[in-house]
Amino acid sequence: MKDVQNLEDTRGIPIDRVGVSDLRYPIVVLDQENQEQHSVANIALSVDLPHHFKGTHMSRFVEVLNRHHGDMTMRTIPVILAELQERLEAEQTHIDVSFPYFLIKKAPVTQSEGLVDYDCCFSGEMNGTGSDFSLEVIVPVTSLCPCSKEISSYGAHNQRSRVAIKVRTRKKPDGTWDFVWIEELIRVAEHSASAPLYSLLKRPDEKFVTEQAYDKPVFVEDLVRGVATELMADERIVWFRVRSVNEESIHNHNAFAEIRWSR
Ligand SMILES: Nc1nc2c(ncn2[C@@H]2O[C@H](COP(=O)(O)OP(=O)(O)OP(=O)(O)O)[C@@H](O)[C@H]2O)c(=O)[nH]1
């Protein structure tokens, strides 16, 4: 059977990234409370393709993924990237693993438990000079406007905000990266907000979070500065990007702010 992918291409045009995307796959990630958590990821795997190759070997991406049975951590991802380099004879390999992470949240007064979902993404890259890993968590929170509260006789406009925190951690002497839990980044975002979000609130809880938000008004600028302050003080973090988008309740548009920083 002819191997078309192995034919030569004569146009002299290398391809930066080629591979598979939107591959839905069951994964297992580390969970601070329960050791591990099962989820379903949307995965993209790719490699670079030198100009003289007609095509990459797409089936091998899935073969490599299958060998790891969905075990997705900052320790297994470099191994997957190295295997992709070898199986696909590639210089550069990339992986993006996007998945929902669920946290049991206890309501502030009744302690009623409910699950809140957080969009997360592990991204990894490996090339001839080294490797890179980043973790991103998008944390929905409440923000209540300081200006609205100050100028109004009563009430203040408030809304849901999505705080996206993407971090890179310090590389240790053994070549692995310092570890940061998803839960830690969720807490950092919630510390900067007017109030956290919950899935289950009884009336005493609703009263609590309503007054909690009113007592802690924050601009979108305060949200990102609060996160930045905490991450800058964390020696494990060597780079971060924090971006908050407020789905403004008084406008038909959003407010946003972003800080990028490296140590
Ligand atoms: N490079 C490339 N492959 C494609 C494209 N469309 C489909 N394919 C894939 O080509 C794959 C088969 O090629 P290979 O992965 O090389 O399969 P193979 O040659 O049997 O396996 P190896 O011996 O490991 O190379 C199929 O799984 C298709 O998904 C495309 O546009 N480009």
PDB file of C-alpha atoms and ligand atoms in Angstrom:
ATOM      1  CA  MET A   1       0.000   0.000   0.000  1.00  0.00           C
ATOM      2  CA  LYS A   2       1.564   3.345  -1.051  1.00  0.00           C
ATOM      3  CA  ASP A   3       2.556   5.613   1.809  1.00  0.00           C
ATOM      4  CA  VAL A   4       1.541   9.003   0.359  1.00  0.00           C
ATOM      5  CA  GLN A   5       2.624  10.862   3.490  1.00  0.00           C
ATOM      6  CA  ASN A   6       6.179   9.670   2.875  1.00  0.00           C
ATOM      7  CA  LEU A   7       6.379  11.163  -0.626  1.00  0.00           C
ATOM      8  CA  GLU A   8       8.595  14.201  -1.116  1.00  0.00           C
ATOM      9  CA  ASP A   9       7.220  17.715  -1.502  1.00  0.00           C
ATOM     10  CA  THR A  10       9.274  19.917  -3.816  1.00  0.00           C
ATOM     11  CA  ARG A  11       7.806  23.367  -3.078  1.00  0.00           C
ATOM     12  CA  GLY A  12      10.340  24.122  -0.363  1.00  0.00           C
ATOM     13  CA  ILE A  13       7.686  25.283   2.130  1.00  0.00           C
ATOM     14  CA  PRO A  14       8.016  23.994   5.710  1.00  0.00           C
ATOM     15  CA  ILE A  15       4.868  23.772   7.878  1.00  0.00           C
ATOM     16  CA  ASP A  16       4.999  25.232  11.393  1.00  0.00           C
ATOM     17  CA  ARG A  17       2.255  23.047  12.872  1.00  0.00           C
ATOM     18  CA  VAL A  18       0.333  20.058  11.528  1.00  0.00           C
ATOM     19  CA  GLY A  19      -1.575  17.423  13.494  1.00  0.00           C
ATOM     20  CA  VAL A  20      -4.932  16.585  15.049  1.00  0.00           C
ATOM     21  CA  SER A  21      -7.344  18.885  16.890  1.00  0.00           C
ATOM     22  CA  ASP A  22     -10.731  18.677  18.592  1.00  0.00           C
ATOM     23  CA  LEU A  23      -9.953  15.131  19.677  1.00  0.00           C
ATOM     24  CA  ARG A  24     -12.294  14.365  22.580  1.00  0.00           C
ATOM     25  CA  TYR A  25     -10.577  12.054  25.037  1.00  0.00           C
ATOM     26  CA  PRO A  26     -11.174  10.814  28.600  1.00  0.00           C
ATOM     27  CA  ILE A  27      -8.371  11.990  30.900  1.00  0.00           C
ATOM     28  CA  VAL A  28      -7.305  11.716  34.530  1.00  0.00           C
ATOM     29  CA  VAL A  29      -5.794  14.772  36.228  1.00  0.00           C
ATOM     30  CA  LEU A  30      -4.404  15.309  39.716  1.00  0.00           C
ATOM     31  CA  ASP A  31      -6.955  16.485  42.270  1.00  0.00           C
ATOM     32  CA  GLN A  32      -5.725  18.152  45.488  1.00  0.00           C
ATOM     33  CA  GLU A  33      -8.591  16.719  47.563  1.00  0.00           C
ATOM     34  CA  ASN A  34      -9.192  13.323  45.967  1.00  0.00           C
ATOM     35  CA  GLN A  35      -5.790  12.458  44.457  1.00  0.00           C
ATOM     36  CA  GLU A  36      -7.265  12.212  40.940  1.00  0.00           C
ATOM     37  CA  GLN A  37     -10.240  13.440  38.913  1.00  0.00           C
ATOM     38  CA  HIS A  38     -11.643  12.012  35.689  1.00  0.00           C
ATOM     39  CA  SER A  39     -12.676  14.464  32.969  1.00  0.00           C
ATOM     40  CA  VAL A  40     -13.169  14.651  29.202  1.00  0.00           C
ATOM     41  CA  ALA A  41     -10.662  16.773  27.303  1.00  0.00           C
ATOM     42  CA  ASN A  42     -10.524  18.406  23.904  1.00  0.00           C
ATOM     43  CA  ILE A  43      -6.985  17.682  22.741  1.00  0.00           C
ATOM     44  CA  ALA A  44      -4.809  19.168  19.994  1.00  0.00           C
ATOM     45  CA  LEU A  45      -1.485  17.499  19.109  1.00  0.00           C
ATOM     46  CA  SER A  46       0.871  18.827  16.464  1.00  0.00           C
ATOM     47  CA  VAL A  47       4.422  18.810  15.121  1.00  0.00           C
ATOM     48  CA  ASP A  48       6.439  20.867  12.697  1.00  0.00           C
ATOM     49  CA  LEU A  49       6.886  19.445   9.179  1.00  0.00           C
ATOM     50  CA  PRO A  50      10.094  20.042   7.195  1.00  0.00           C
ATOM     51  CA  HIS A  51       9.597  21.348   3.647  1.00  0.00           C
ATOM     52  CA  HIS A  52      10.536  18.100   1.913  1.00  0.00           C
ATOM     53  CA  PHE A  53       7.862  15.923   3.659  1.00  0.00           C
ATOM     54  CA  LYS A  54       4.500  15.700   1.902  1.00  0.00           C
ATOM     55  CA  GLY A  55       2.540  14.759   5.012  1.00  0.00           C
ATOM     56  CA  THR A  56       2.803  13.886   8.663  1.00  0.00           C
ATOM     57  CA  HIS A  57       1.646  10.521  10.014  1.00  0.00           C
ATOM     58  CA  MET A  58      -1.618  11.486  11.703  1.00  0.00           C
ATOM     59  CA  SER A  59      -2.378   8.039  13.109  1.00  0.00           C
ATOM     60  CA  ARG A  60       0.748   8.201  15.233  1.00  0.00           C
ATOM     61  CA  PHE A  61      -0.584  11.122  17.287  1.00  0.00           C
ATOM     62  CA  VAL A  62      -3.451   8.948  18.463  1.00  0.00           C
ATOM     63  CA  GLU A  63      -1.156   5.945  18.951  1.00  0.00           C
ATOM     64  CA  VAL A  64       1.078   7.983  21.279  1.00  0.00           C
ATOM     65  CA  LEU A  65      -1.917   9.385  23.164  1.00  0.00           C
ATOM     66  CA  ASN A  66      -3.385   5.902  23.612  1.00  0.00           C
ATOM     67  CA  ARG A  67      -0.171   4.685  25.200  1.00  0.00           C
ATOM     68  CA  HIS A  68      -0.769   7.074  28.136  1.00  0.00           C
ATOM     69  CA  HIS A  69      -4.422   6.112  28.738  1.00  0.00           C
ATOM     70  CA  GLY A  70      -5.385   9.743  29.343  1.00  0.00           C
ATOM     71  CA  ASP A  71      -3.001  10.249  32.285  1.00  0.00           C
ATOM     72  CA  MET A  72      -2.502  14.025  31.938  1.00  0.00           C
ATOM     73  CA  THR A  73      -0.183  15.792  34.376  1.00  0.00           C
ATOM     74  CA  MET A  74       2.786  18.174  34.150  1.00  0.00           C
ATOM     75  CA  ARG A  75       4.881  15.014  34.585  1.00  0.00           C
ATOM     76  CA  THR A  76       3.343  12.889  31.829  1.00  0.00           C
ATOM     77  CA  ILE A  77       3.015  15.691  29.248  1.00  0.00           C
ATOM     78  CA  PRO A  78       6.795  16.010  28.637  1.00  0.00           C
ATOM     79  CA  VAL A  79       6.928  12.229  28.095  1.00  0.00           C
ATOM     80  CA  ILE A  80       4.096  12.445  25.534  1.00  0.00           C
ATOM     81  CA  LEU A  81       5.873  15.319  23.762  1.00  0.00           C
ATOM     82  CA  ALA A  82       9.146  13.389  23.618  1.00  0.00           C
ATOM     83  CA  GLU A  83       7.382  10.338  22.202  1.00  0.00           C
ATOM     84  CA  LEU A  84       5.725  12.511  19.549  1.00  0.00           C
ATOM     85  CA  GLN A  85       9.189  13.861  18.603  1.00  0.00           C
ATOM     86  CA  GLU A  86      10.483  10.346  18.190  1.00  0.00           C
ATOM     87  CA  ARG A  87       7.437   8.728  16.493  1.00  0.00           C
ATOM     88  CA  LEU A  88       6.896  11.607  14.089  1.00  0.00           C
ATOM     89  CA  GLU A  89      10.573  12.396  13.536  1.00  0.00           C
ATOM     90  CA  ALA A  90       9.779  16.001  14.456  1.00  0.00           C
ATOM     91  CA  GLU A  91      11.828  18.837  15.916  1.00  0.00           C
ATOM     92  CA  GLN A  92       8.886  20.680  17.518  1.00  0.00           C
ATOM     93  CA  THR A  93       5.879  19.080  19.252  1.00  0.00           C
ATOM     94  CA  HIS A  94       2.855  20.750  20.854  1.00  0.00           C
ATOM     95  CA  ILE A  95      -0.042  19.610  22.991  1.00  0.00           C
ATOM     96  CA  ASP A  96      -3.111  21.505  24.240  1.00  0.00           C
ATOM     97  CA  VAL A  97      -5.435  19.725  26.666  1.00  0.00           C
ATOM     98  CA  SER A  98      -8.626  21.679  27.457  1.00  0.00           C
ATOM     99  CA  PHE A  99     -10.999  20.211  30.017  1.00  0.00           C
ATOM    100  CA  PRO A 100     -13.582  21.049  32.693  1.00  0.00           C
ATOM    101  CA  TYR A 101     -12.358  20.630  36.288  1.00  0.00           C
ATOM    102  CA  PHE A 102     -14.933  20.217  39.038  1.00  0.00           C
ATOM    103  CA  LEU A 103     -14.564  21.472  42.596  1.00  0.00           C
ATOM    104  CA  ILE A 104     -16.908  20.743  45.503  1.00  0.00           C
ATOM    105  CA  LYS A 105     -17.784  24.159  46.966  1.00  0.00           C
ATOM    106  CA  LYS A 106     -19.374  24.460  50.419  1.00  0.00           C
ATOM    107  CA  ALA A 107     -21.925  27.282  50.758  1.00  0.00           C
ATOM    108  CA  PRO A 108     -20.655  29.904  53.236  1.00  0.00           C
ATOM    109  CA  VAL A 109     -23.415  29.586  55.879  1.00  0.00           C
ATOM    110  CA  THR A 110     -25.219  26.252  55.480  1.00  0.00           C
ATOM    111  CA  GLN A 111     -22.108  24.404  54.213  1.00  0.00           C
ATOM    112  CA  SER A 112     -24.333  22.845  51.539  1.00  0.00           C
ATOM    113  CA  GLU A 113     -22.085  21.167  48.968  1.00  0.00           C
ATOM    114  CA  GLY A 114     -22.280  21.783  45.219  1.00  0.00           C
ATOM    115  CA  LEU A 115     -20.016  21.202  42.225  1.00  0.00           C
ATOM    116  CA  VAL A 116     -18.609  24.204  40.317  1.00  0.00           C
ATOM    117  CA  ASP A 117     -16.885  23.642  36.954  1.00  0.00           C
ATOM    118  CA  TYR A 118     -13.748  25.503  35.821  1.00  0.00           C
ATOM    119  CA  ASP A 119     -12.358  25.584  32.271  1.00  0.00           C
ATOM    120  CA  CYS A 120      -8.700  24.509  32.382  1.00  0.00           C
ATOM    121  CA  CYS A 121      -5.961  24.016  29.818  1.00  0.00           C
ATOM    122  CA  PHE A 122      -2.557  22.297  29.974  1.00  0.00           C
ATOM    123  CA  SER A 123      -0.264  23.435  27.154  1.00  0.00           C
ATOM    124  CA  GLY A 124       3.094  21.857  26.413  1.00  0.00           C
ATOM    125  CA  GLU A 125       5.785  22.355  23.819  1.00  0.00           C
ATOM    126  CA  MET A 126       9.081  20.578  23.175  1.00  0.00           C
ATOM    127  CA  ASN A 127      11.796  21.471  20.686  1.00  0.00           C
ATOM    128  CA  GLY A 128      15.492  21.014  20.215  1.00  0.00           C
ATOM    129  CA  THR A 129      16.405  23.536  22.930  1.00  0.00           C
ATOM    130  CA  GLY A 130      14.020  22.467  25.662  1.00  0.00           C
ATOM    131  CA  SER A 131      10.416  22.225  26.785  1.00  0.00           C
ATOM    132  CA  ASP A 132       7.660  24.456  28.104  1.00  0.00           C
ATOM    133  CA  PHE A 133       4.549  23.830  30.179  1.00  0.00           C
ATOM    134  CA  SER A 134       1.724  26.157  31.178  1.00  0.00           C
ATOM    135  CA  LEU A 135      -1.478  25.768  33.141  1.00  0.00           C
ATOM    136  CA  GLU A 136      -4.498  28.020  32.590  1.00  0.00           C
ATOM    137  CA  VAL A 137      -7.604  28.139  34.756  1.00  0.00           C
ATOM    138  CA  ILE A 138     -10.647  30.339  34.063  1.00  0.00           C
ATOM    139  CA  VAL A 139     -12.353  31.216  37.329  1.00  0.00           C
ATOM    140  CA  PRO A 140     -15.871  32.740  37.346  1.00  0.00           C
ATOM    141  CA  VAL A 141     -16.344  35.198  40.236  1.00  0.00           C
ATOM    142  CA  THR A 142     -18.590  38.106  41.280  1.00  0.00           C
ATOM    143  CA  SER A 143     -17.422  41.705  40.918  1.00  0.00           C
ATOM    144  CA  LEU A 144     -19.338  44.694  42.328  1.00  0.00           C
ATOM    145  CA  CYS A 145     -18.495  48.154  40.992  1.00  0.00           C
ATOM    146  CA  PRO A 146     -16.847  50.590  43.477  1.00  0.00           C
ATOM    147  CA  CYS A 147     -17.952  53.644  41.456  1.00  0.00           C
ATOM    148  CA  SER A 148     -21.569  52.496  41.251  1.00  0.00           C
ATOM    149  CA  LYS A 149     -21.636  51.836  44.997  1.00  0.00           C
ATOM    150  CA  GLU A 150     -20.022  55.198  45.824  1.00  0.00           C
ATOM    151  CA  ILE A 151     -22.343  57.357  43.714  1.00  0.00           C
ATOM    152  CA  SER A 152     -25.620  55.499  44.300  1.00  0.00           C
ATOM    153  CA  SER A 153     -27.995  56.111  47.223  1.00  0.00           C
ATOM    154  CA  TYR A 154     -28.522  52.361  47.369  1.00  0.00           C
ATOM    155  CA  GLY A 155     -27.354  49.248  45.474  1.00  0.00           C
ATOM    156  CA  ALA A 156     -24.437  48.868  43.028  1.00  0.00           C
ATOM    157  CA  HIS A 157     -24.128  47.202  39.653  1.00  0.00           C
ATOM    158  CA  ASN A 158     -22.417  43.842  39.865  1.00  0.00           C
ATOM    159  CA  GLN A 159     -21.786  40.980  37.490  1.00  0.00           C
ATOM    160  CA  ARG A 160     -20.108  37.710  36.807  1.00  0.00           C
ATOM    161  CA  SER A 161     -16.424  38.075  35.851  1.00  0.00           C
ATOM    162  CA  ARG A 162     -14.220  35.416  34.247  1.00  0.00           C
ATOM    163  CA  VAL A 163     -10.679  35.570  35.568  1.00  0.00           C
ATOM    164  CA  ALA A 164      -8.241  33.653  33.305  1.00  0.00           C
ATOM    165  CA  ILE A 165      -4.954  32.864  35.046  1.00  0.00           C
ATOM    166  CA  LYS A 166      -2.197  31.267  32.973  1.00  0.00           C
ATOM    167  CA  VAL A 167       1.054  30.389  34.737  1.00  0.00           C
ATOM    168  CA  ARG A 168       4.471  28.905  34.034  1.00  0.00           C
ATOM    169  CA  THR A 169       6.386  27.527  36.983  1.00  0.00           C
ATOM    170  CA  ARG A 170      10.060  27.322  37.893  1.00  0.00           C
ATOM    171  CA  LYS A 171      12.019  24.423  36.412  1.00  0.00           C
ATOM    172  CA  LYS A 172      13.701  22.234  39.067  1.00  0.00           C
ATOM    173  CA  PRO A 173      17.257  20.832  38.751  1.00  0.00           C
ATOM    174  CA  ASP A 174      15.824  17.441  37.682  1.00  0.00           C
ATOM    175  CA  GLY A 175      14.199  19.123  34.665  1.00  0.00           C
ATOM    176  CA  THR A 176      10.630  18.896  35.995  1.00  0.00           C
ATOM    177  CA  TRP A 177       8.520  21.929  36.839  1.00  0.00           C
ATOM    178  CA  ASP A 178       7.422  23.198  40.246  1.00  0.00           C
ATOM    179  CA  PHE A 179       3.863  22.058  40.898  1.00  0.00           C
ATOM    180  CA  VAL A 180       0.849  24.385  41.247  1.00  0.00           C
ATOM    181  CA  TRP A 181      -2.598  22.968  42.005  1.00  0.00           C
ATOM    182  CA  ILE A 182      -5.606  24.107  39.967  1.00  0.00           C
ATOM    183  CA  GLU A 183      -7.306  24.716  43.312  1.00  0.00           C
ATOM    184  CA  GLU A 184      -4.592  27.217  44.294  1.00  0.00           C
ATOM    185  CA  LEU A 185      -5.229  29.372  41.220  1.00  0.00           C
ATOM    186  CA  ILE A 186      -8.978  29.231  41.846  1.00  0.00           C
ATOM    187  CA  ARG A 187      -8.398  30.534  45.386  1.00  0.00           C
ATOM    188  CA  VAL A 188      -6.123  33.329  44.118  1.00  0.00           C
ATOM    189  CA  ALA A 189      -8.838  34.556  41.749  1.00  0.00           C
ATOM    190  CA  GLU A 190     -11.536  34.334  44.431  1.00  0.00           C
ATOM    191  CA  HIS A 191      -9.361  36.278  46.938  1.00  0.00           C
ATOM    192  CA  SER A 192      -9.343  39.234  44.485  1.00  0.00           C
ATOM    193  CA  ALA A 193     -13.061  39.145  43.728  1.00  0.00           C
ATOM    194  CA  SER A 194     -16.037  40.744  45.459  1.00  0.00           C
ATOM    195  CA  ALA A 195     -17.315  37.224  46.121  1.00  0.00           C
ATOM    196  CA  PRO A 196     -16.815  33.621  44.902  1.00  0.00           C
ATOM    197  CA  LEU A 197     -19.481  31.735  42.929  1.00  0.00           C
ATOM    198  CA  TYR A 198     -21.301  28.633  44.124  1.00  0.00           C
ATOM    199  CA  SER A 199     -23.669  26.172  42.507  1.00  0.00           C
ATOM    200  CA  LEU A 200     -25.744  25.524  45.630  1.00  0.00           C
ATOM    201  CA  LEU A 201     -26.854  28.439  47.856  1.00  0.00           C
ATOM    202  CA  LYS A 202     -29.745  28.350  50.369  1.00  0.00           C
ATOM    203  CA  ARG A 203     -31.303  31.693  51.398  1.00  0.00           C
ATOM    204  CA  PRO A 204     -28.904  32.272  54.332  1.00  0.00           C
ATOM    205  CA  ASP A 205     -26.019  31.695  51.905  1.00  0.00           C
ATOM    206  CA  GLU A 206     -27.504  34.035  49.301  1.00  0.00           C
ATOM    207  CA  LYS A 207     -27.826  36.774  51.945  1.00  0.00           C
ATOM    208  CA  PHE A 208     -24.189  36.179  52.922  1.00  0.00           C
ATOM    209  CA  VAL A 209     -22.732  36.375  49.385  1.00  0.00           C
ATOM    210  CA  THR A 210     -24.904  39.387  48.492  1.00  0.00           C
ATOM    211  CA  GLU A 211     -23.585  41.353  51.472  1.00  0.00           C
ATOM    212  CA  GLN A 212     -20.057  39.970  51.042  1.00  0.00           C
ATOM    213  CA  ALA A 213     -19.913  41.352  47.479  1.00  0.00           C
ATOM    214  CA  TYR A 214     -21.370  44.705  48.576  1.00  0.00           C
ATOM    215  CA  ASP A 215     -18.717  44.989  51.290  1.00  0.00           C
ATOM    216  CA  LYS A 216     -15.891  44.344  48.810  1.00  0.00           C
ATOM    217  CA  PRO A 217     -16.364  46.387  45.614  1.00  0.00           C
ATOM    218  CA  VAL A 218     -13.657  45.811  42.958  1.00  0.00           C
ATOM    219  CA  PHE A 219     -12.997  47.252  39.499  1.00  0.00           C
ATOM    220  CA  VAL A 220     -11.787  44.913  36.768  1.00  0.00           C
ATOM    221  CA  GLU A 221      -8.390  46.549  37.359  1.00  0.00           C
ATOM    222  CA  ASP A 222      -8.525  45.558  41.040  1.00  0.00           C
ATOM    223  CA  LEU A 223      -9.297  41.969  40.070  1.00  0.00           C
ATOM    224  CA  VAL A 224      -6.155  41.564  37.945  1.00  0.00           C
ATOM    225  CA  ARG A 225      -3.929  43.566  40.321  1.00  0.00           C
ATOM    226  CA  GLY A 226      -5.068  41.401  43.238  1.00  0.00           C
ATOM    227  CA  VAL A 227      -4.185  38.211  41.353  1.00  0.00           C
ATOM    228  CA  ALA A 228      -0.865  39.688  40.176  1.00  0.00           C
ATOM    229  CA  THR A 229       0.105  40.638  43.742  1.00  0.00           C
ATOM    230  CA  GLU A 230      -0.371  37.065  44.960  1.00  0.00           C
ATOM    231  CA  LEU A 231       1.367  35.406  41.995  1.00  0.00           C
ATOM    232  CA  MET A 232       4.363  37.769  42.113  1.00  0.00           C
ATOM    233  CA  ALA A 233       4.890  36.698  45.734  1.00  0.00           C
ATOM    234  CA  ASP A 234       4.852  32.999  44.822  1.00  0.00           C
ATOM    235  CA  GLU A 235       8.433  31.840  44.153  1.00  0.00           C
ATOM    236  CA  ARG A 236       7.166  28.864  42.100  1.00  0.00           C
ATOM    237  CA  ILE A 237       5.694  31.188  39.447  1.00  0.00           C
ATOM    238  CA  VAL A 238       8.121  32.481  36.806  1.00  0.00           C
ATOM    239  CA  TRP A 239       5.552  33.849  34.314  1.00  0.00           C
ATOM    240  CA  PHE A 240       1.855  34.617  34.324  1.00  0.00           C
ATOM    241  CA  ARG A 241      -0.897  36.258  32.344  1.00  0.00           C
ATOM    242  CA  VAL A 242      -4.044  37.254  34.184  1.00  0.00           C
ATOM    243  CA  ARG A 243      -7.011  38.560  32.234  1.00  0.00           C
ATOM    244  CA  SER A 244     -10.397  39.409  33.702  1.00  0.00           C
ATOM    245  CA  VAL A 245     -13.526  39.980  31.620  1.00  0.00           C
ATOM    246  CA  ASN A 246     -16.489  41.561  33.430  1.00  0.00           C
ATOM    247  CA  GLU A 247     -19.835  40.781  31.737  1.00  0.00           C
ATOM    248  CA  GLU A 248     -21.076  44.241  32.716  1.00  0.00           C
ATOM    249  CA  SER A 249     -24.705  44.232  33.916  1.00  0.00           C
ATOM    250  CA  ILE A 250     -25.307  47.883  32.879  1.00  0.00           C
ATOM    251  CA  HIS A 251     -23.768  47.695  29.381  1.00  0.00           C
ATOM    252  CA  ASN A 252     -24.219  45.477  26.376  1.00  0.00           C
ATOM    253  CA  HIS A 253     -20.437  45.084  26.297  1.00  0.00           C
ATOM    254  CA  ASN A 254     -17.743  43.782  28.656  1.00  0.00           C
ATOM    255  CA  ALA A 255     -14.960  45.470  30.605  1.00  0.00           C
ATOM    256  CA  PHE A 256     -11.602  43.734  30.650  1.00  0.00           C
ATOM    257  CA  ALA A 257      -8.080  44.110  32.041  1.00  0.00           C
ATOM    258  CA  GLU A 258      -4.914  42.051  31.555  1.00  0.00           C
ATOM    259  CA  ILE A 259      -1.492  41.847  33.174  1.00  0.00           C
ATOM    260  CA  ARG A 260       1.461  39.881  31.766  1.00  0.00           C
ATOM    261  CA  TRP A 261       4.521  39.383  33.953  1.00  0.00           C
ATOM    262  CA  SER A 262       7.695  37.349  34.091  1.00  0.00           C
ATOM    263  CA  ARG A 263      10.236  36.987  36.931  1.00  0.00           C
TER     264      ARG A 263
HETATM  265  N1  LIG B   1      -0.766  14.020   6.673  1.00  0.00           N
HETATM  266  C1  LIG B   1      -2.105  13.905   6.508  1.00  0.00           C
HETATM  267  N2  LIG B   1      -2.729  12.759   6.879  1.00  0.00           N
HETATM  268  C2  LIG B   1      -4.070  12.711   6.727  1.00  0.00           C
HETATM  269  C3  LIG B   1      -4.822  13.761   6.148  1.00  0.00           C
HETATM  270  N3  LIG B   1      -6.124  13.376   6.098  1.00  0.00           N
HETATM  271  C4  LIG B   1      -6.171  12.157   6.651  1.00  0.00           C
HETATM  272  N4  LIG B   1      -4.934  11.765   7.038  1.00  0.00           N
HETATM  273  C5  LIG B   1      -4.578  10.586   7.820  1.00  0.00           C
HETATM  274  O1  LIG B   1      -3.652   9.738   7.296  1.00  0.00           O
HETATM  275  C6  LIG B   1      -3.676   8.661   8.248  1.00  0.00           C
HETATM  276  C7  LIG B   1      -2.961   7.490   7.690  1.00  0.00           C
HETATM  277  O2  LIG B   1      -1.571   7.887   7.541  1.00  0.00           O
HETATM  278  P1  LIG B   1      -0.509   7.352   8.612  1.00  0.00           P
HETATM  279  O3  LIG B   1      -0.803   7.939   9.931  1.00  0.00           O
HETATM  280  O4  LIG B   1       0.836   7.605   8.098  1.00  0.00           O
HETATM  281  O5  LIG B   1      -0.874   5.832   8.658  1.00  0.00           O
HETATM  282  P2  LIG B   1       0.074   4.621   8.287  1.00  0.00           P
HETATM  283  O6  LIG B   1       0.972   4.983   7.171  1.00  0.00           O
HETATM  284  O7  LIG B   1      -0.796   3.430   8.112  1.00  0.00           O
HETATM  285  O8  LIG B   1       0.864   4.446   9.659  1.00  0.00           O
HETATM  286  P3  LIG B   1       2.444   4.582   9.811  1.00  0.00           P
HETATM  287  O9  LIG B   1       2.996   3.316   9.197  1.00  0.00           O
HETATM  288  O10 LIG B   1       2.650   4.665  11.277  1.00  0.00           O
HETATM  289  O11 LIG B   1       2.852   5.813   9.082  1.00  0.00           O
HETATM  290  C8  LIG B   1      -5.120   8.411   8.537  1.00  0.00           C
HETATM  291  O12 LIG B   1      -5.276   8.107   9.899  1.00  0.00           O
HETATM  292  C9  LIG B   1      -5.758   9.734   8.181  1.00  0.00           C
HETATM  293  O13 LIG B   1      -6.397  10.298   9.312  1.00  0.00           O
HETATM  294  C10 LIG B   1      -4.143  14.945   5.777  1.00  0.00           C
HETATM  295  O14 LIG B   1      -4.718  15.906   5.291  1.00  0.00           O
HETATM  296  N5  LIG B   1      -2.785  14.970   5.969  1.00  0.00           N
END
